[in-house]
Short mmCIF file of C-alpha atoms in Angstrom, two decimals:
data_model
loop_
_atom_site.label_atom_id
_atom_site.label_comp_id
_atom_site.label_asym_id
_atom_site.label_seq_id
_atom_site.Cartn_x
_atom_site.Cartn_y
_atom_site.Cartn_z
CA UNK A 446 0.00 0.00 0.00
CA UNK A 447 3.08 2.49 -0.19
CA UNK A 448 3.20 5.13 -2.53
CA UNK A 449 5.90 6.48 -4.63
CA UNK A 450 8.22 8.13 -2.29
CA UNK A 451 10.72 11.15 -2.61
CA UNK A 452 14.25 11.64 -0.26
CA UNK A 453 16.05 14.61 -0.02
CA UNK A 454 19.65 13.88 0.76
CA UNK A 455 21.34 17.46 1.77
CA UNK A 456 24.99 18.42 2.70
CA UNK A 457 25.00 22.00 4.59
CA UNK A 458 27.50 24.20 2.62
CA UNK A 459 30.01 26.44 4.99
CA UNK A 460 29.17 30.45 4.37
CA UNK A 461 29.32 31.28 1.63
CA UNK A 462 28.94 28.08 -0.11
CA UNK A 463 25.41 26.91 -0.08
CA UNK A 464 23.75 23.70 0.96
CA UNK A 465 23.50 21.38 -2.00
CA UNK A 466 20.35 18.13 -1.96
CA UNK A 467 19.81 15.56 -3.98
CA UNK A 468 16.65 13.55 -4.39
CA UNK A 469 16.36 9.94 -4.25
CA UNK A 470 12.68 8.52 -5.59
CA UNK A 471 11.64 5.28 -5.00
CA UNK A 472 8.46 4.58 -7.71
CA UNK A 473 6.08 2.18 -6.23
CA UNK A 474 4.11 0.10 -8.25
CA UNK A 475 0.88 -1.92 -6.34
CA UNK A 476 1.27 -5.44 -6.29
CA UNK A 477 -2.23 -6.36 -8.04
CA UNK A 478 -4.41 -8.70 -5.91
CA UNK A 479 -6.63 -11.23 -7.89
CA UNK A 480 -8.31 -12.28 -4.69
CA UNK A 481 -8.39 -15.57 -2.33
CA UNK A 482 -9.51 -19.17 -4.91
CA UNK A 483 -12.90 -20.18 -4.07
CA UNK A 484 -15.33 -22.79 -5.45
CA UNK A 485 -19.14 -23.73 -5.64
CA UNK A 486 -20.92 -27.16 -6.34
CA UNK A 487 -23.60 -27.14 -8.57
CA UNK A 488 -25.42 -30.25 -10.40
CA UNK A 489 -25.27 -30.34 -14.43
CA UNK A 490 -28.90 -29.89 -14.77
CA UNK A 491 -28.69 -26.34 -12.93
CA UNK A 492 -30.05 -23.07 -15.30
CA UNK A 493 -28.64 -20.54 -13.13
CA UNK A 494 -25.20 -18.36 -14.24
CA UNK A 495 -22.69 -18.61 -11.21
CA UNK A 496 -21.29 -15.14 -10.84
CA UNK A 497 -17.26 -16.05 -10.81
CA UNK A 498 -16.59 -12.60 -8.57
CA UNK A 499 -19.24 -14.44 -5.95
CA UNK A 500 -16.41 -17.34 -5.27
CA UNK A 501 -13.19 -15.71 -5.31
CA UNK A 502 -12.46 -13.01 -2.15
CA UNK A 503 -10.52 -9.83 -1.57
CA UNK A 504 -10.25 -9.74 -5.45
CA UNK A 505 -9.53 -6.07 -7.51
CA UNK A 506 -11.31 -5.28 -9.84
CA UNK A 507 -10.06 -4.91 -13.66
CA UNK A 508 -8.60 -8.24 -13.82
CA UNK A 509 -9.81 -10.64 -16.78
CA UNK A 510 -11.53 -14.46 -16.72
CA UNK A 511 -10.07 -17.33 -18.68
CA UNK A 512 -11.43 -20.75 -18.55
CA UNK A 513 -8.44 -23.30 -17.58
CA UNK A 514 -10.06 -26.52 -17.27
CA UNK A 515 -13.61 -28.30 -17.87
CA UNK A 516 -16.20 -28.64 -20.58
CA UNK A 517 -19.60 -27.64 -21.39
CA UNK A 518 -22.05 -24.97 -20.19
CA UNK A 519 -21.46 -21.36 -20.85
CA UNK A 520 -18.48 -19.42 -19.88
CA UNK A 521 -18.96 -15.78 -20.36
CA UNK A 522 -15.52 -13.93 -19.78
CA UNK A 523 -16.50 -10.53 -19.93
CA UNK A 524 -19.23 -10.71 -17.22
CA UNK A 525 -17.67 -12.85 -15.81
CA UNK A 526 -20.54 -15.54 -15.57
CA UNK A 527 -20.43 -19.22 -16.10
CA UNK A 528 -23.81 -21.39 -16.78
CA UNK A 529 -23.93 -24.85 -16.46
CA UNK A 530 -25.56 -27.31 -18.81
CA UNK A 531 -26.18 -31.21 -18.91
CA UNK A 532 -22.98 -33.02 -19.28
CA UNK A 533 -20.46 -29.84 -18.30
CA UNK A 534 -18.12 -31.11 -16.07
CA UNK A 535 -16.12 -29.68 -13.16
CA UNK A 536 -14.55 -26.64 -14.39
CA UNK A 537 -11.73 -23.81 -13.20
CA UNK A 538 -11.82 -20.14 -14.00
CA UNK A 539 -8.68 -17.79 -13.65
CA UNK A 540 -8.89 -14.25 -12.84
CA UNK A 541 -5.73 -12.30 -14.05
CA UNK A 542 -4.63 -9.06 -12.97
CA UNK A 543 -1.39 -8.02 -14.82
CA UNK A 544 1.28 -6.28 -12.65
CA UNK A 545 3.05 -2.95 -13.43
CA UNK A 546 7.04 -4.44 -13.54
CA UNK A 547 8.59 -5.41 -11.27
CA UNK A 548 5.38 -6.11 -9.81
CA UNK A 549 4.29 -9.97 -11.32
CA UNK A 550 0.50 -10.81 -12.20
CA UNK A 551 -1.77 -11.95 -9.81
CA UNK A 552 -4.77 -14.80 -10.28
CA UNK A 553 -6.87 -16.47 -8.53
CA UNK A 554 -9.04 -19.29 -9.34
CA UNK A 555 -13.01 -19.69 -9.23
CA UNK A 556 -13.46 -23.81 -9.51
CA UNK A 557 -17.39 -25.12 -10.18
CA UNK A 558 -17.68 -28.36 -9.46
CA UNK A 559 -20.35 -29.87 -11.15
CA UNK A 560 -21.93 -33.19 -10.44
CA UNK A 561 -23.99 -34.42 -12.80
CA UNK A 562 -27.62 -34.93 -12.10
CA UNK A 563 -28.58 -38.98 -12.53
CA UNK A 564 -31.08 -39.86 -14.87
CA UNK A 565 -33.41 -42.82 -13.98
CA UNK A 566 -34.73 -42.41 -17.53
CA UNK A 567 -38.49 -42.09 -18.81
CA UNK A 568 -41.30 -44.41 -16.75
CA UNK A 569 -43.07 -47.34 -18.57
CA UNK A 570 -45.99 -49.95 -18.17
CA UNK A 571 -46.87 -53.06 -19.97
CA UNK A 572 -49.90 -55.19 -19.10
CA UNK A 573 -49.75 -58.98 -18.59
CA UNK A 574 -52.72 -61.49 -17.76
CA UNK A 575 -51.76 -62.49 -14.05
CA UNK A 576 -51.78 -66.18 -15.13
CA UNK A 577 -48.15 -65.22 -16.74
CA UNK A 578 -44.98 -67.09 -15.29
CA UNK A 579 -42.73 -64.86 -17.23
CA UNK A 580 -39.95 -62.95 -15.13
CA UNK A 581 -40.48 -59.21 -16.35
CA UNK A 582 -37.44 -57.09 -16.92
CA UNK A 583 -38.25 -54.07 -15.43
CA UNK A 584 -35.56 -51.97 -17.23
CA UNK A 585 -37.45 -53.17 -20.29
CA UNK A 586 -40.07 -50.86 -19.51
CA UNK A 587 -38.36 -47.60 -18.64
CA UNK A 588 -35.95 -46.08 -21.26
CA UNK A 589 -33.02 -44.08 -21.11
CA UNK A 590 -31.77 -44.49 -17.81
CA UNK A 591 -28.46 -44.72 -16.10
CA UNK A 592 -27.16 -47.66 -14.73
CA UNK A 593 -26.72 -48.11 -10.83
CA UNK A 594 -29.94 -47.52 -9.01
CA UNK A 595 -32.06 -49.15 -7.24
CA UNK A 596 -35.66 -51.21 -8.02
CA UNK A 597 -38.40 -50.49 -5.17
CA UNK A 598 -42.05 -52.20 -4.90
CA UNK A 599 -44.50 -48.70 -4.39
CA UNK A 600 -47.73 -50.47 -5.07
CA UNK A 601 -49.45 -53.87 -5.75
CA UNK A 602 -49.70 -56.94 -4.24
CA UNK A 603 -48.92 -60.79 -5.44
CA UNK A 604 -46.33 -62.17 -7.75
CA UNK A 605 -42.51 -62.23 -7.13
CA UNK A 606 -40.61 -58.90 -7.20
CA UNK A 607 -36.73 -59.42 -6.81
CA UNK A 608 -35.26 -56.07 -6.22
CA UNK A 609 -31.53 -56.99 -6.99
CA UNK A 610 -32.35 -58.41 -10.17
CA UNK A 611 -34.82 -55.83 -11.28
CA UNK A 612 -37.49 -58.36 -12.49
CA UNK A 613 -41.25 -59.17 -11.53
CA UNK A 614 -42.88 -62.74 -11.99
CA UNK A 615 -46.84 -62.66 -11.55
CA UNK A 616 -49.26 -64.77 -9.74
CA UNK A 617 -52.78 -65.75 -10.51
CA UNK A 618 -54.32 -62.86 -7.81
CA UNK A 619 -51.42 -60.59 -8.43
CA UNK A 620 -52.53 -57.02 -8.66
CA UNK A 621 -51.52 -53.94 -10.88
CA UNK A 622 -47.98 -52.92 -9.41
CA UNK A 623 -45.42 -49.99 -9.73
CA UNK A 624 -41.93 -50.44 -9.12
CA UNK A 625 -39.85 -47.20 -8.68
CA UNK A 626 -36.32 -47.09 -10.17
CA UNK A 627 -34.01 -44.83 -7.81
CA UNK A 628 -30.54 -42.71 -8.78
CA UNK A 629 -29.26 -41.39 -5.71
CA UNK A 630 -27.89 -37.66 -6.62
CA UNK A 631 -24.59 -36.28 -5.19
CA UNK A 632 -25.85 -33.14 -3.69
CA UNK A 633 -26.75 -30.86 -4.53
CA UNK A 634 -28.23 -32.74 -7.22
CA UNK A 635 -31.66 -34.64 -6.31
CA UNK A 636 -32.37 -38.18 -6.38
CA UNK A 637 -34.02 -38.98 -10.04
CA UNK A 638 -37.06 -41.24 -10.34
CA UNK A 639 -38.76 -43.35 -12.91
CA UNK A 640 -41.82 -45.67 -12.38
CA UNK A 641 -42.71 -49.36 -14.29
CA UNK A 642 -45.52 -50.04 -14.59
CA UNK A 643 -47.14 -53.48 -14.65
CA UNK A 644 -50.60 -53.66 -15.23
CA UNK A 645 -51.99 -56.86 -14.24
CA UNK A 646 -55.32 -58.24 -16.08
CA UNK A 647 -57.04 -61.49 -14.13
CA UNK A 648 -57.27 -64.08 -16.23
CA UNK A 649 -60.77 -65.06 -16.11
CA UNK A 650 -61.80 -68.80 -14.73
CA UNK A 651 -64.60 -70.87 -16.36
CA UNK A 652 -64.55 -73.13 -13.82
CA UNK A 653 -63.86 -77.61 -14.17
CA UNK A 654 -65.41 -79.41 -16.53
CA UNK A 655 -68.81 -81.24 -15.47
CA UNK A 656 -71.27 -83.81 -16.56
CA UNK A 657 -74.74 -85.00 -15.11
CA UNK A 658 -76.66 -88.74 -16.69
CA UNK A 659 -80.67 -87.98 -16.99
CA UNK A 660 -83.30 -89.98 -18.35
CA UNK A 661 -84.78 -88.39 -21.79
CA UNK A 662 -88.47 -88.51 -20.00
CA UNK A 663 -86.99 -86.22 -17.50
CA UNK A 664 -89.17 -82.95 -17.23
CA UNK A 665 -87.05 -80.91 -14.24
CA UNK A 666 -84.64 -77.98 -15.56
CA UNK A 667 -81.19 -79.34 -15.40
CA UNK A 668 -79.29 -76.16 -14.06
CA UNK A 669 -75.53 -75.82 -16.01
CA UNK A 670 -74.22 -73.98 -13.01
CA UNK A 671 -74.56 -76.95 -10.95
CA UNK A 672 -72.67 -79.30 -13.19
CA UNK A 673 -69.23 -76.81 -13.23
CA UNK A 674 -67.27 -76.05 -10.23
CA UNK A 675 -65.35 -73.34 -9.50
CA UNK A 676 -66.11 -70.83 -11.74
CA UNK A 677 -66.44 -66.95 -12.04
CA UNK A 678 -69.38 -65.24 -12.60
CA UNK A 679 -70.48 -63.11 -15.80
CA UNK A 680 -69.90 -65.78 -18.54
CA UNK A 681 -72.25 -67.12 -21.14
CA UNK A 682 -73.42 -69.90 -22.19
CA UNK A 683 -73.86 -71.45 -25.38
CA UNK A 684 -74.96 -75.11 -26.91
CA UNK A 685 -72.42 -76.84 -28.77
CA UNK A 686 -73.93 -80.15 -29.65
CA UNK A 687 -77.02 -81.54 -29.18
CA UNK A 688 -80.76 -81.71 -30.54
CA UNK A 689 -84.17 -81.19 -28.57
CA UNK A 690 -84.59 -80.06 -25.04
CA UNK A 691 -85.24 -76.77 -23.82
CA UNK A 692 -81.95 -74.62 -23.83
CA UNK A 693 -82.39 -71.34 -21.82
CA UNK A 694 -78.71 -69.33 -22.54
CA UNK A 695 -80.08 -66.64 -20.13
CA UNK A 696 -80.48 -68.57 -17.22
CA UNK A 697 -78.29 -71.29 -18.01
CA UNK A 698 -80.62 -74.22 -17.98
CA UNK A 699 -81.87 -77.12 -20.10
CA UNK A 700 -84.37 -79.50 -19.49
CA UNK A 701 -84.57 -82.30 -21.43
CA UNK A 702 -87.53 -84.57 -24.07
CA UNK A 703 -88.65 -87.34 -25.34
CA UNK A 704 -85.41 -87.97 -27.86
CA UNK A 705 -83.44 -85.40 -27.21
CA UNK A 706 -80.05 -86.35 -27.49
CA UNK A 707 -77.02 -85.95 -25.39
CA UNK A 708 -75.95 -82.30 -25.24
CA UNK A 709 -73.02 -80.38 -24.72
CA UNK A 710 -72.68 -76.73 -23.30
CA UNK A 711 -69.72 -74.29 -22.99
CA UNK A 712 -69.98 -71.51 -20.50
CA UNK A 713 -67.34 -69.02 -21.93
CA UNK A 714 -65.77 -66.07 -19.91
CA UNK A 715 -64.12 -63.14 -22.37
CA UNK A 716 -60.66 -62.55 -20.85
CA UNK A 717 -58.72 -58.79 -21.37
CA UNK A 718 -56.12 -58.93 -23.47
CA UNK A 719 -53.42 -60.03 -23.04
CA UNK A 720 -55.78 -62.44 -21.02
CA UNK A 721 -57.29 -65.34 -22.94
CA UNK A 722 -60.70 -66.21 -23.07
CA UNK A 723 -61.82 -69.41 -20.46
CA UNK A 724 -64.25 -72.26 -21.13
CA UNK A 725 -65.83 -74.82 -19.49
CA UNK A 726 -67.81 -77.74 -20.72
CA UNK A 727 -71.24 -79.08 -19.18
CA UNK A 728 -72.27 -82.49 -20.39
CA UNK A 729 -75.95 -83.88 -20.15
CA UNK A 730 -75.52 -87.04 -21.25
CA UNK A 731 -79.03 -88.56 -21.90
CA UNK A 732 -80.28 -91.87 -22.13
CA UNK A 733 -83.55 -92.76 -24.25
CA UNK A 734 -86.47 -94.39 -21.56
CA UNK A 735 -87.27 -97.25 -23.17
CA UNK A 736 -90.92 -97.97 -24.02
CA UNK A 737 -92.35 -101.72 -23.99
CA UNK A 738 -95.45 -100.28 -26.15
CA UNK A 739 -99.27 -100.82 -24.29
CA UNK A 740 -100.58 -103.95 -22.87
CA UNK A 741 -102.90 -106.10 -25.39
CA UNK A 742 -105.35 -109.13 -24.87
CA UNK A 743 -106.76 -111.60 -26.45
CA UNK A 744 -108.99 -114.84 -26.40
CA UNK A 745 -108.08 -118.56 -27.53
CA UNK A 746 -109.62 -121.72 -27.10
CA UNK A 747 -107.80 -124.18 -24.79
CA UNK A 748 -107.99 -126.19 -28.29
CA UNK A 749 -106.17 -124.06 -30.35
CA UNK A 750 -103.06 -125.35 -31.55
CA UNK A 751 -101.80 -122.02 -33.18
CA UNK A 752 -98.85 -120.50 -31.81
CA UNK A 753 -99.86 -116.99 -30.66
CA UNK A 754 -97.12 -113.92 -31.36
CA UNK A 755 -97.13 -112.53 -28.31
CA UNK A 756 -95.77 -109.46 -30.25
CA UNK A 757 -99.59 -108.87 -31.86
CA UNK A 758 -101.04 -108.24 -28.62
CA UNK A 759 -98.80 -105.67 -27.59
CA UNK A 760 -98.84 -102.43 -29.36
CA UNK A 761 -95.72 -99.61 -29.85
CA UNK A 762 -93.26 -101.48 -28.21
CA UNK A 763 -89.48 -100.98 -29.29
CA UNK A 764 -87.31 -104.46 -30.24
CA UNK A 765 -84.65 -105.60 -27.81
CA UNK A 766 -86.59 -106.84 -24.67
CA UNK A 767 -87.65 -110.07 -23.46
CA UNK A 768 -90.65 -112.05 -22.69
CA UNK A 769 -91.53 -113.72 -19.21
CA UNK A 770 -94.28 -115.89 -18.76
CA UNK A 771 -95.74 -113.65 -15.08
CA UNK A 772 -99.32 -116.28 -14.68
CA UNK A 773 -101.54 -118.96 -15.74
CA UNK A 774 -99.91 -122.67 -16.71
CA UNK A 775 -100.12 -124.90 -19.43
CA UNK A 776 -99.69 -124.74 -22.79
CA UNK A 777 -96.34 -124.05 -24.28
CA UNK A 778 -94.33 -120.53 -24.04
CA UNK A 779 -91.61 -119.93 -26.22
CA UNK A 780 -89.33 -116.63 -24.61
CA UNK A 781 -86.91 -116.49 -27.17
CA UNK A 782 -89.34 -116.28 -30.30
CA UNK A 783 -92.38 -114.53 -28.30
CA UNK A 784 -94.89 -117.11 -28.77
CA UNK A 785 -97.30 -119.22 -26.85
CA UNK A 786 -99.16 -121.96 -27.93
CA UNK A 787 -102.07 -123.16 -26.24
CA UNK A 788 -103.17 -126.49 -25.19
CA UNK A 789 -106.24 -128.34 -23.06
CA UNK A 790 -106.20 -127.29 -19.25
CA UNK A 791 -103.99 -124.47 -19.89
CA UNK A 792 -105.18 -121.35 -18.01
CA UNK A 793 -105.56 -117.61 -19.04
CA UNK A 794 -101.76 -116.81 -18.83
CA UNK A 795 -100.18 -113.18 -18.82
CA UNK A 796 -96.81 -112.56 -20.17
CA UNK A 797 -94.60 -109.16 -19.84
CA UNK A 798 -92.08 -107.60 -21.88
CA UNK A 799 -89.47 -105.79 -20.55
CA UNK A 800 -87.14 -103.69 -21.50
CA UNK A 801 -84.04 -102.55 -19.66
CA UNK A 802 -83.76 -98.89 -19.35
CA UNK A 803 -79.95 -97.13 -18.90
CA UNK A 804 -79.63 -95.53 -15.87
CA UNK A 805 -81.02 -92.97 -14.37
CA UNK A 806 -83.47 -94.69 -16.99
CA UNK A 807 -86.10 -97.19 -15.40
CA UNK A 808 -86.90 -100.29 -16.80
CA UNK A 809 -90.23 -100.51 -19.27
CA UNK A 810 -92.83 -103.39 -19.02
CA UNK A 811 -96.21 -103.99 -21.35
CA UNK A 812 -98.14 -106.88 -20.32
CA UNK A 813 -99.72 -109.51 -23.17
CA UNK A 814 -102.59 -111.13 -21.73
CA UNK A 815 -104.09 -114.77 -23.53
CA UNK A 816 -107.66 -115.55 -22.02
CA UNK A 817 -108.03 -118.93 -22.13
CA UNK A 818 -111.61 -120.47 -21.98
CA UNK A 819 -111.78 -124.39 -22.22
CA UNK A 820 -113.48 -125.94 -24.81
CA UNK A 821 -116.47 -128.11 -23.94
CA UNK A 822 -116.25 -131.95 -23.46
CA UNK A 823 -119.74 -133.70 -23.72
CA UNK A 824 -118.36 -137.33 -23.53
CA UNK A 825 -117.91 -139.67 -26.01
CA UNK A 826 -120.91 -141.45 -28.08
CA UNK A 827 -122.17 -144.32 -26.69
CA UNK A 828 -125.03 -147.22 -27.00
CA UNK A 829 -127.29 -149.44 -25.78
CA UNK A 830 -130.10 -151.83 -26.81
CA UNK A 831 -133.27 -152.62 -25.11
CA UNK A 832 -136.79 -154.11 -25.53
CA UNK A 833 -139.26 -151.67 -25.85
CA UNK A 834 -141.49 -153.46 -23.34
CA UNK A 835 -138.91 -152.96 -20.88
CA UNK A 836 -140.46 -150.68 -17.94
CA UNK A 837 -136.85 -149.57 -16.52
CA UNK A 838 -135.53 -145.97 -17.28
CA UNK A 839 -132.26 -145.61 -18.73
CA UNK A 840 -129.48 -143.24 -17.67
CA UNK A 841 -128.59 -141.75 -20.87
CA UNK A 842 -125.17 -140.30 -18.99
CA UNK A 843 -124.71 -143.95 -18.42
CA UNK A 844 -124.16 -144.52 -22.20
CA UNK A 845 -121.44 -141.63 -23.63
CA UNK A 846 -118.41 -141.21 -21.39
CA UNK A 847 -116.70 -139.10 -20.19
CA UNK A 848 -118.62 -135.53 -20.74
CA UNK A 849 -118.34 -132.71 -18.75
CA UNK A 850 -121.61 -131.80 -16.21
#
């Protein structure tokens, strides 16, 4: 802080000489001060110019800014202002004074250190049916992120999240989830986010396959429901083989008739995609009731030797069944061909026809009745010879033989 100085050096002269000076000048020149170094941190992603003259101390002014190390952002030497961008890295700034010689130049140095700001990239979803056993790779759903973070579960239940791995497996159950990819900033840059999404559909369930055995004479409502197990409401149901009956999509019965033939129904649930549509089958398997036609009569003499089909009496009746003699004796009953044949003494005799019905199907009878009425035996002829002056009365049931009373 001295200034230029001025010394007089004087020698007194003796009377009359005079005193006599001279002058010694020392020129001072300031030593320039650029200031004390000082630094910031910022993060990359920062919009704000850093005033250089705010980190350096003590400084003078009139010095100049260079930029001595570091890339990126915006270095603005004559107002001294420097503006990060993404990317810029650490940089120094040198303030110069220049000294007057023999003074030297001063600097001092304004450092920015700039971390960057981690990116944990852009979020994503996908949507899977929760019936999926595929591992999902969560990194597969966000995009343009930076390695070396961290996978968190935020929301959702079900399925297998491993966190090291950064993958998700669903469950049948599972529910939508969001997993939250973490950076961890260096301050003062801020921990970066990015969510995956994983939407998770329920794949629908039709229920197990069932079956029921009725009798085509059957007249109750054979309700589908009952025949699946386990199923979800809100499907439909449709026939997919089958004739006659009473189908009833709406309420999801059938109810069988005469010759309606085993039937088939599948009771469909629409899935969202990526789910799949689910089915399930109900079988009414039906069995035809058998029908031994309607019960017939007629009337022989116990002297007929005609062989009666038994077959004639009965009316409607379908083939396949068998004959059984069920009263009366005599006479000669053939089962196999469905005849009988009369003969004297034989009584009215009844004979049934069954036929075996499936099950739940009952068996089917018609009944063939043969009224027998005996033919009339007034003896055999006879004789005698008398006198006609005999007086004594003959028994005339004394002469034929053998007739009935």
């Amino acid at each position: 802080g001295a200034t230029t100085s001025t010394f007089t050096y004087t020698l007194v002269g003796t009377a009359p000489c005079t005193n006599d000076t001279s002058i010694a000048t020392v020129t001072i020149n300031p030593q320039p001060n650029a200031g004390a170094d000082g630094a910031t941190t910022v993060c990359d992603n920062s919009v704000a110019a850093i005033n250089l003259f705010s980190l350096i101390t003590g400084e003078q002014a009139g010095g100049t800014w260079t930029q001595t190390s570091g890339t990126g952002g915006t270095f603005n030497a004559g107002a001294g202002t420097y503006t990060p961008a993404p990317g810029a890295t650490t940089s120094t700034f040198t303030y110069t004074l220049v000294g007057t010689a023999p003074c030297t130049n001063d600097t001092s140095i304004a450092t920015v250190n700039i971390n960057p700001q981690p990116n944990a990239g852009a979020d994503g979803a996908t949507t899977v049916c929760d019936n999926s056993v595929a591992a999902i790779n969560l990194f597969s759903l966000i995009t343009g992120e930076q390695a070396g973070g961290t996978w968190t579960q935020t929301s959702g239940t079900g399925g297998t999240f491993n966190a090291g791995a950064g993958t998700y497996t669903p469950a049948p159950g599972a529910t939508t989830s969001t997993f939250t990819y973490t950076l961890t900033g260096v301050a003062p840059c801020t921990n970066d986010t990015s969510i995956a999404t994983v939407n998770i559909n329920a794949q629908p369930n039709a229920g197990v396959d069932g079956n029921t055995t009725v009798c085509d004479s059957s007249v109750a409502p054979i309700n589908l429901f009952s025949l699946i197990t386990g199923e979800q409401a809100g499907g439909t149901w449709t026939q997919t083989s089958g004739t006659g009956g009473t189908f009833n999509a709406g309420a999801g019965t059938f109810t069988p008739a005469p010759g309606a033939t085993t039937s088939t129904f599948t009771y469909t649930l629409v899935g969202t995609a990526p789910c799949v549509n689910d089915t399930s089958v109900a079988t009414i398997n039906i069995n035809a009731q058998p029908n031994a036609g309607a019960d017939g009569a007629t009337t022989v003499c116990d002297n007929s030797v005609a062989a009666i089909n038994l077959f004639s009496l009965i009316t409607g009746e379908q083939a396949g069944g068998t004959w059984t003699q069920t009263s009366g004796t005599g006479g000669t009953f053939n089962a196999g061909a469905g005849t009988f044949t009369p003969a004297p003494g034989a009584t009215t005799s009844t004979f049934t026809y069954t036929l075996v019905g499936t099950a739940p199907c009952i068996n089917d009878t018609s009944v063939a009745t043969i009224n027998i009425n005996a033919q009339p035996n007034a003896g055999a002829d006879g004789a005698t010879t008398v006198c006609d002056n005999s007086v004594v009365a003959i028994n005339l049931f004394s002469l034929i033989t053998g007739e009935q009373a």
